CSV table of C-alpha atoms in Angstrom, one decimal:
chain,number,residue,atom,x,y,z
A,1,UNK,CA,147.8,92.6,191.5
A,2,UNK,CA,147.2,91.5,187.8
A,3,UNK,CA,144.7,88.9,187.3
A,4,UNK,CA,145.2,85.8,185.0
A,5,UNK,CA,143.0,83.1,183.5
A,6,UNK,CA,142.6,80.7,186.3
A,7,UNK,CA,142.4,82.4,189.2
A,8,UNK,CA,140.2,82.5,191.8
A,9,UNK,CA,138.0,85.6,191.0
A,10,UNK,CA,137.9,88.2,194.0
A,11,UNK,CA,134.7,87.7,195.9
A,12,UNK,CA,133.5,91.4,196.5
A,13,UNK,CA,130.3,93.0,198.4
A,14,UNK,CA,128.6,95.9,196.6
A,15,UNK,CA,125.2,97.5,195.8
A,16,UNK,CA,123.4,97.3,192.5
A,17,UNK,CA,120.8,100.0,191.5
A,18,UNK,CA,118.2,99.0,193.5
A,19,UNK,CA,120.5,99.0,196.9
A,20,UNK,CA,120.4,95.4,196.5
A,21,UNK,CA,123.4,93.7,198.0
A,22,UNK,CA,125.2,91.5,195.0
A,23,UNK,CA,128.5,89.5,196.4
A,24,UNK,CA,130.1,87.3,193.7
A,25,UNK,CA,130.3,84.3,196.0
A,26,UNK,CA,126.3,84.2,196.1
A,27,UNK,CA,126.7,83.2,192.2
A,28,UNK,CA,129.0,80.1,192.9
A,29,UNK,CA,127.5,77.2,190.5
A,30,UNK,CA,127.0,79.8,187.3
A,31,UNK,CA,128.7,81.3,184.8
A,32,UNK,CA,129.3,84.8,185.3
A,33,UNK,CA,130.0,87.7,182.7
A,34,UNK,CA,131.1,90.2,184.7
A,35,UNK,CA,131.7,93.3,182.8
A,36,UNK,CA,133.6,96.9,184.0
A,37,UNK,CA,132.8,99.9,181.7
A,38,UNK,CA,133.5,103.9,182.2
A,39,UNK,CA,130.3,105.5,182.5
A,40,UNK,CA,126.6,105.2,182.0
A,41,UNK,CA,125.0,106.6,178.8
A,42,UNK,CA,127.9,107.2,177.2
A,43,UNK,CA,127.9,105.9,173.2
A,44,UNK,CA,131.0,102.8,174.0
A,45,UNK,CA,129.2,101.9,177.2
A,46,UNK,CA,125.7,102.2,176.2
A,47,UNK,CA,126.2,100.5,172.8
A,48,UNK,CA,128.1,97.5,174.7
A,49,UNK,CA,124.9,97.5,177.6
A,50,UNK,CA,122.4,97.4,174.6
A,51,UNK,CA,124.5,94.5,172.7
A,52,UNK,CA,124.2,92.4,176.0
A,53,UNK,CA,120.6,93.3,176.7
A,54,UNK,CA,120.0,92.2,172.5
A,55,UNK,CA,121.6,88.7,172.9
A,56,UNK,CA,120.7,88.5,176.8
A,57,UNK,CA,118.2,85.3,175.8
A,58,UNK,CA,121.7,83.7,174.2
A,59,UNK,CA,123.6,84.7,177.6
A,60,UNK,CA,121.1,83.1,179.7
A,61,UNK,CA,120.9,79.7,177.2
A,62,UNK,CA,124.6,79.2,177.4
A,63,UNK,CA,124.4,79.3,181.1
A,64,UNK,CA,125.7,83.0,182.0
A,65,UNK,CA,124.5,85.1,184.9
A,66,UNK,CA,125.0,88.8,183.2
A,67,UNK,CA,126.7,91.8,185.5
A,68,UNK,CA,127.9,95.5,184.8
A,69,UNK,CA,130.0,97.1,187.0
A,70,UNK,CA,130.9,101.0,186.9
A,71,UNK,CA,132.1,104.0,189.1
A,72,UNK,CA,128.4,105.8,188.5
A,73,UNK,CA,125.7,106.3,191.6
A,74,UNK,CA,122.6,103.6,192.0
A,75,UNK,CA,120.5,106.4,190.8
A,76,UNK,CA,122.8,106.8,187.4
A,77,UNK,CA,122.4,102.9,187.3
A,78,UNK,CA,118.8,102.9,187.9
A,79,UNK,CA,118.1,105.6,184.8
A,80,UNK,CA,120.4,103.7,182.6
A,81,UNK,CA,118.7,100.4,183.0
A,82,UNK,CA,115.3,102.2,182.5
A,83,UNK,CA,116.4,104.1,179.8
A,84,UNK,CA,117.5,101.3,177.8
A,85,UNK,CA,115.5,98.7,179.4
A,86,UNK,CA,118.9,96.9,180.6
A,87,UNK,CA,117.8,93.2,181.7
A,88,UNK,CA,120.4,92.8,184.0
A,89,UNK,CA,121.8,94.6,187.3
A,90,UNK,CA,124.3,96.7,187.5
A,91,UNK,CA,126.6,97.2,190.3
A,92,UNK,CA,127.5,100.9,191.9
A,93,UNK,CA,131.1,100.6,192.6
A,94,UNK,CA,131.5,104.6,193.8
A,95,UNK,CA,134.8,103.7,195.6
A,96,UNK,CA,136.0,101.9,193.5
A,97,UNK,CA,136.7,98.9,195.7
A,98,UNK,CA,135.8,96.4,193.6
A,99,UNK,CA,137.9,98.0,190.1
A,100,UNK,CA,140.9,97.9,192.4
A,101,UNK,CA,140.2,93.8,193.1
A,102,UNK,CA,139.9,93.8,189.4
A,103,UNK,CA,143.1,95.9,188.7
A,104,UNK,CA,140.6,97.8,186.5
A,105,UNK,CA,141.2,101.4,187.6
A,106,UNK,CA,144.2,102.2,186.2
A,107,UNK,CA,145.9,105.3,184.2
A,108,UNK,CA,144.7,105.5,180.9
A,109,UNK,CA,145.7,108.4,178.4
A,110,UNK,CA,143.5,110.3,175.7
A,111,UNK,CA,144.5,112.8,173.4
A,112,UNK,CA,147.6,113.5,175.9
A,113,UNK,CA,145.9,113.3,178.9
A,114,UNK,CA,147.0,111.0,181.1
A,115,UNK,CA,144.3,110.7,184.0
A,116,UNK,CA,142.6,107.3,186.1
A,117,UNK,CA,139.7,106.2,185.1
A,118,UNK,CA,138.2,102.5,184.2
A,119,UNK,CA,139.9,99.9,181.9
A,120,UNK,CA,136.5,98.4,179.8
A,121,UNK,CA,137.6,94.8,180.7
A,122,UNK,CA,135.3,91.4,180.7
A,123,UNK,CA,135.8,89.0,183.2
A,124,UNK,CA,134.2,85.3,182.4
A,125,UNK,CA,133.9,83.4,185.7
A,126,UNK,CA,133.5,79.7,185.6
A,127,UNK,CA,131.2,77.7,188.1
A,128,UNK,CA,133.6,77.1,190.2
A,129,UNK,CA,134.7,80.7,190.6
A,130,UNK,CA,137.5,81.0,188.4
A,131,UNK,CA,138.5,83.2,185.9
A,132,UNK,CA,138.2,81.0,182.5
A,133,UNK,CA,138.4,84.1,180.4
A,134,UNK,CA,139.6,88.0,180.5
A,135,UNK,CA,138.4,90.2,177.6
A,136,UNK,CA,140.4,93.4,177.0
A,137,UNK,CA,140.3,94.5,173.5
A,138,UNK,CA,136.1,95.1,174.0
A,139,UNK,CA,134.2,95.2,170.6
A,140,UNK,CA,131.3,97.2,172.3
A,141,UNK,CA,129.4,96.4,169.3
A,142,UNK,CA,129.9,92.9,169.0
A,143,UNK,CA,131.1,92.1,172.9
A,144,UNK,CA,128.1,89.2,173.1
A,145,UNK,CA,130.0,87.2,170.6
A,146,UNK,CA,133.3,87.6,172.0
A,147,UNK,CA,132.1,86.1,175.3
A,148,UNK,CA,129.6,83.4,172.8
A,149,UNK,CA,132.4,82.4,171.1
């Protein structure tokens, strides 16, 4: 199922890096920037992690609770947010449950390849719980002032 700008944004269930328990519907009455990358500490995904953790203070001003989502362990999370000293959860989606709510696990193709893997997509979820905004052509670099826009 493809998601559009004004739906109702899947309410999911799923661990961050602690083991805490982080459900979407818990965040009803914020903003949410929910973000799906590939992979932990890799250059895309850590340059968009640290561009979010650099303008985090202008996240949190305009109102926006900030959330990564990946594929990786809780213990890949865990050295990621250390390593870059990450101010903001990020949630171990191993099974991919969540991606698949998202329609963010999807066939991608590099150099020939064609293989599955995640779709770096931005959701922005309105107080109410609706999507108000879907980012797919991610400027890691920059992705703070897509979403600030």
């Amino acid at each position: 199922m493809s998601l559009e700008i004004g739906n109702k944004a899947p309410d999911f269930e799923a661990k961050d890096q602690d083991g805490n328990t982080i459900k979407l519907s818990d965040y009803k009455g914020k903003k949410v920037v929910l973000y799906f990358y590939p992979k932990d500490n890799t250059p895309g995904c850590t340059a968009q992690a640290c561009d979010l953790r650099d303008h985090y203070d202008a996240l949190l001003d305009a109102g926006y609770v900030v959330l990564g989502i990946s594929t990786d362990s809780e213990k890949s999370h865990k050295k990621f947010i250390e390593k870059h000293e990450l101010p903001f959860p990020l949630i171990a989606d191993e099974d991919k449950a969540v991606h698949e709510l998202y329609n963010t696990w999807r066939e991608k193709k590099n150099y020939g390849r064609t293989y599955m893997g995640t779709v770096r997509t931005t959701f922005v979820i309105d107080e109410e719980g609706k999507i108000a905004e879907i980012i797919e052509k991610v400027k890691t670099k920059e992705h703070s002032n897509q979403i600030l826009k």
